[in-house]
């Protein structure tokens, strides 16, 4: 087994016949999913035609302007590369395929009514949540991405100015949570 300090160095060193057919990306969100030189792993793999599997999110970069930056530009570029070079991209979103989620989708389709509000509670499996900040894309992104993905799946894209989060100890009684001030950005 040969070890390389970067994927780019591996691709430059190995003959194309020895390139891997697939890669598993297991990096923190801020270390991949971008167009910057230090976070462009997906683009390097895609340009080489190597299939890839990654944990969500595909990118923790902020949305870019119309200049070809940000997660949407990355996803569009990877999609185009995958179609041209015939490789696969898989992003892990495990809750999407649960039977309960399929049932909720069926009920929404059956009633034809839009989702107007979602109130959710997410309990960490960890003893205490620490604010991981930019280290991995933020606490909510790191620990609640599956729940947030389901919310977007059921209700569509979200106006981030309407989202509120409150961290409470898992031992807190429901009546002891406190009051969340309504934010009105208008």
Coordinates of C-alpha atoms in Angstrom, one line a residue:
X1 CA 0.0 0.0 0.0
X2 CA 1.4 3.4 -1.0
X3 CA 0.6 6.5 1.0
X4 CA 0.5 10.0 -0.5
X5 CA 0.2 13.3 1.3
X6 CA -2.5 14.5 -1.2
X7 CA -4.8 13.0 -3.8
X8 CA -3.4 15.4 -6.3
X9 CA 0.2 14.0 -5.7
X10 CA -1.2 10.5 -6.0
X11 CA -2.8 11.2 -9.4
X12 CA 0.4 12.9 -10.6
X13 CA 2.6 10.1 -9.4
X14 CA 0.7 7.0 -10.4
X15 CA 0.1 5.8 -14.0
X16 CA -3.6 6.3 -14.9
X17 CA -4.1 2.5 -15.0
X18 CA -3.3 2.4 -11.2
X19 CA -5.7 5.2 -10.2
X20 CA -8.4 4.1 -7.8
X21 CA -11.9 3.5 -9.2
X22 CA -13.6 5.1 -6.1
X23 CA -12.8 7.3 -3.1
X24 CA -14.5 7.6 0.3
X25 CA -14.3 11.2 1.5
X26 CA -14.2 11.2 5.3
X27 CA -13.0 14.7 6.0
X28 CA -14.6 17.4 8.2
X29 CA -17.0 19.6 6.0
X30 CA -14.6 22.6 6.1
X31 CA -11.8 20.5 4.5
X32 CA -13.7 19.6 1.4
X33 CA -16.6 20.7 -0.8
X34 CA -15.2 23.9 -2.2
X35 CA -13.5 25.4 -5.1
X36 CA -10.5 26.8 -3.1
X37 CA -7.2 25.0 -3.6
X38 CA -7.2 23.7 0.0
X39 CA -10.8 22.3 -0.2
X40 CA -11.2 21.1 -3.8
X41 CA -11.0 17.3 -3.3
X42 CA -14.2 16.6 -5.1
X43 CA -13.2 18.6 -8.1
X44 CA -9.8 16.8 -8.3
X45 CA -11.5 13.4 -8.1
X46 CA -14.2 14.4 -10.6
X47 CA -11.7 15.7 -13.1
X48 CA -9.9 12.4 -12.8
X49 CA -13.2 10.5 -13.4
X50 CA -13.0 8.8 -10.0
X51 CA -16.3 7.8 -8.3
X52 CA -16.8 9.2 -4.8
X53 CA -18.8 8.7 -1.6
X54 CA -19.0 11.3 1.0
X55 CA -20.8 12.1 4.2
X56 CA -23.2 15.1 4.1
X57 CA -23.0 17.9 3.5
X58 CA -21.4 18.0 0.1
X59 CA -20.1 21.5 1.1
X60 CA -20.1 23.7 4.2
X61 CA -19.0 26.7 2.1
X62 CA -21.3 29.7 2.2
X63 CA -23.5 30.2 -0.8
X64 CA -21.6 32.1 -3.5
X65 CA -22.6 35.0 -5.7
X66 CA -23.3 34.4 -9.4
X67 CA -19.6 34.1 -10.0
X68 CA -19.4 30.3 -9.9
X69 CA -18.6 29.9 -6.2
X70 CA -20.3 28.0 -3.4
X71 CA -22.1 24.7 -2.9
X72 CA -24.5 25.1 -5.9
X73 CA -21.6 25.8 -8.3
X74 CA -19.7 22.8 -7.0
X75 CA -22.7 20.5 -7.3
X76 CA -23.4 21.7 -10.8
X77 CA -19.8 21.2 -11.8
X78 CA -19.6 17.7 -10.3
X79 CA -22.9 16.7 -11.9
X80 CA -21.5 17.8 -15.3
X81 CA -18.2 15.9 -14.8
X82 CA -20.1 12.8 -13.7
X83 CA -22.3 12.8 -16.8
X84 CA -19.3 13.4 -19.1
X85 CA -16.9 10.9 -17.5
X86 CA -19.5 8.4 -16.3
X87 CA -18.6 8.1 -12.6
X88 CA -20.8 8.0 -9.5
X89 CA -21.3 10.4 -6.7
X90 CA -23.0 9.4 -3.5
X91 CA -23.8 11.6 -0.5
X92 CA -25.0 9.9 2.6
X93 CA -28.5 11.0 3.8
X94 CA -29.7 7.9 5.6
X95 CA -33.0 9.1 7.1
X96 CA -34.4 9.9 3.7
X97 CA -35.0 6.2 3.1
X98 CA -36.7 5.3 6.4
X99 CA -40.2 3.8 6.2
X100 CA -41.6 6.6 8.5
X101 CA -40.2 9.3 6.2
X102 CA -41.7 7.6 3.1
X103 CA -45.1 7.5 5.0
X104 CA -44.9 11.3 5.8
X105 CA -44.2 12.0 2.1
X106 CA -47.1 9.8 1.1
X107 CA -49.4 11.7 3.5
X108 CA -48.2 15.1 2.2
X109 CA -48.9 14.0 -1.3
X110 CA -52.3 12.6 -0.4
X111 CA -53.5 15.7 1.4
X112 CA -52.0 18.1 -1.2
X113 CA -51.3 20.6 1.6
X114 CA -48.0 22.4 2.0
X115 CA -46.0 22.2 5.2
X116 CA -46.3 25.6 6.9
X117 CA -44.3 24.9 10.1
X118 CA -41.9 22.3 11.5
X119 CA -41.2 22.0 15.2
X120 CA -38.5 19.4 15.9
X121 CA -36.5 18.2 18.8
X122 CA -33.1 16.6 18.3
X123 CA -31.4 14.8 21.1
X124 CA -27.7 14.3 20.8
X125 CA -26.3 10.9 21.5
X126 CA -23.3 12.6 23.1
X127 CA -23.2 13.6 26.8
X128 CA -22.8 17.2 26.1
X129 CA -22.7 19.3 22.9
X130 CA -19.9 21.6 22.6
X131 CA -19.9 24.5 20.1
X132 CA -17.7 23.1 17.3
X133 CA -18.0 26.3 15.3
X134 CA -16.0 26.6 12.1
X135 CA -14.1 23.5 13.0
X136 CA -16.7 21.2 11.2
X137 CA -19.3 23.6 9.9
X138 CA -21.1 24.4 13.2
X139 CA -22.8 22.4 15.8
X140 CA -26.2 22.3 14.1
X141 CA -24.7 21.3 10.8
X142 CA -22.5 18.6 12.4
X143 CA -25.1 17.0 14.7
X144 CA -28.4 17.9 13.1
X145 CA -27.8 17.7 9.4
X146 CA -30.0 14.6 8.9
X147 CA -32.9 16.4 10.7
X148 CA -32.4 19.5 8.7
X149 CA -32.3 17.5 5.5
X150 CA -35.7 16.0 6.3
X151 CA -37.1 19.4 7.0
X152 CA -36.0 20.7 3.6
X153 CA -37.3 17.5 2.0
X154 CA -40.8 17.9 3.5
X155 CA -41.1 21.7 3.3
X156 CA -38.8 22.8 0.6
X157 CA -36.1 25.5 0.8
X158 CA -36.1 27.5 3.9
X159 CA -35.8 31.3 4.6
X160 CA -32.9 31.1 7.0
X161 CA -34.1 34.3 8.8
X162 CA -37.1 32.2 10.1
X163 CA -35.0 29.4 11.6
X164 CA -34.4 29.4 15.4
X165 CA -32.5 26.9 17.5
X166 CA -32.3 26.5 21.2
X167 CA -29.8 24.2 23.0
X168 CA -31.1 22.8 26.2
X169 CA -29.8 19.9 28.4
X170 CA -31.3 16.6 27.6
X171 CA -32.5 16.3 31.2
X172 CA -34.5 19.6 31.0
X173 CA -38.3 19.2 31.5
X174 CA -40.4 20.6 28.6
X175 CA -41.8 23.4 30.7
X176 CA -38.3 24.4 31.9
X177 CA -37.0 25.1 28.4
X178 CA -37.8 28.8 28.5
X179 CA -39.0 31.3 25.9
X180 CA -37.5 31.8 22.4
X181 CA -37.9 35.3 21.2
X182 CA -39.4 35.7 17.8
X183 CA -37.0 37.3 15.3
X184 CA -38.5 39.5 12.7
X185 CA -35.9 40.6 10.2
X186 CA -38.3 42.9 8.3

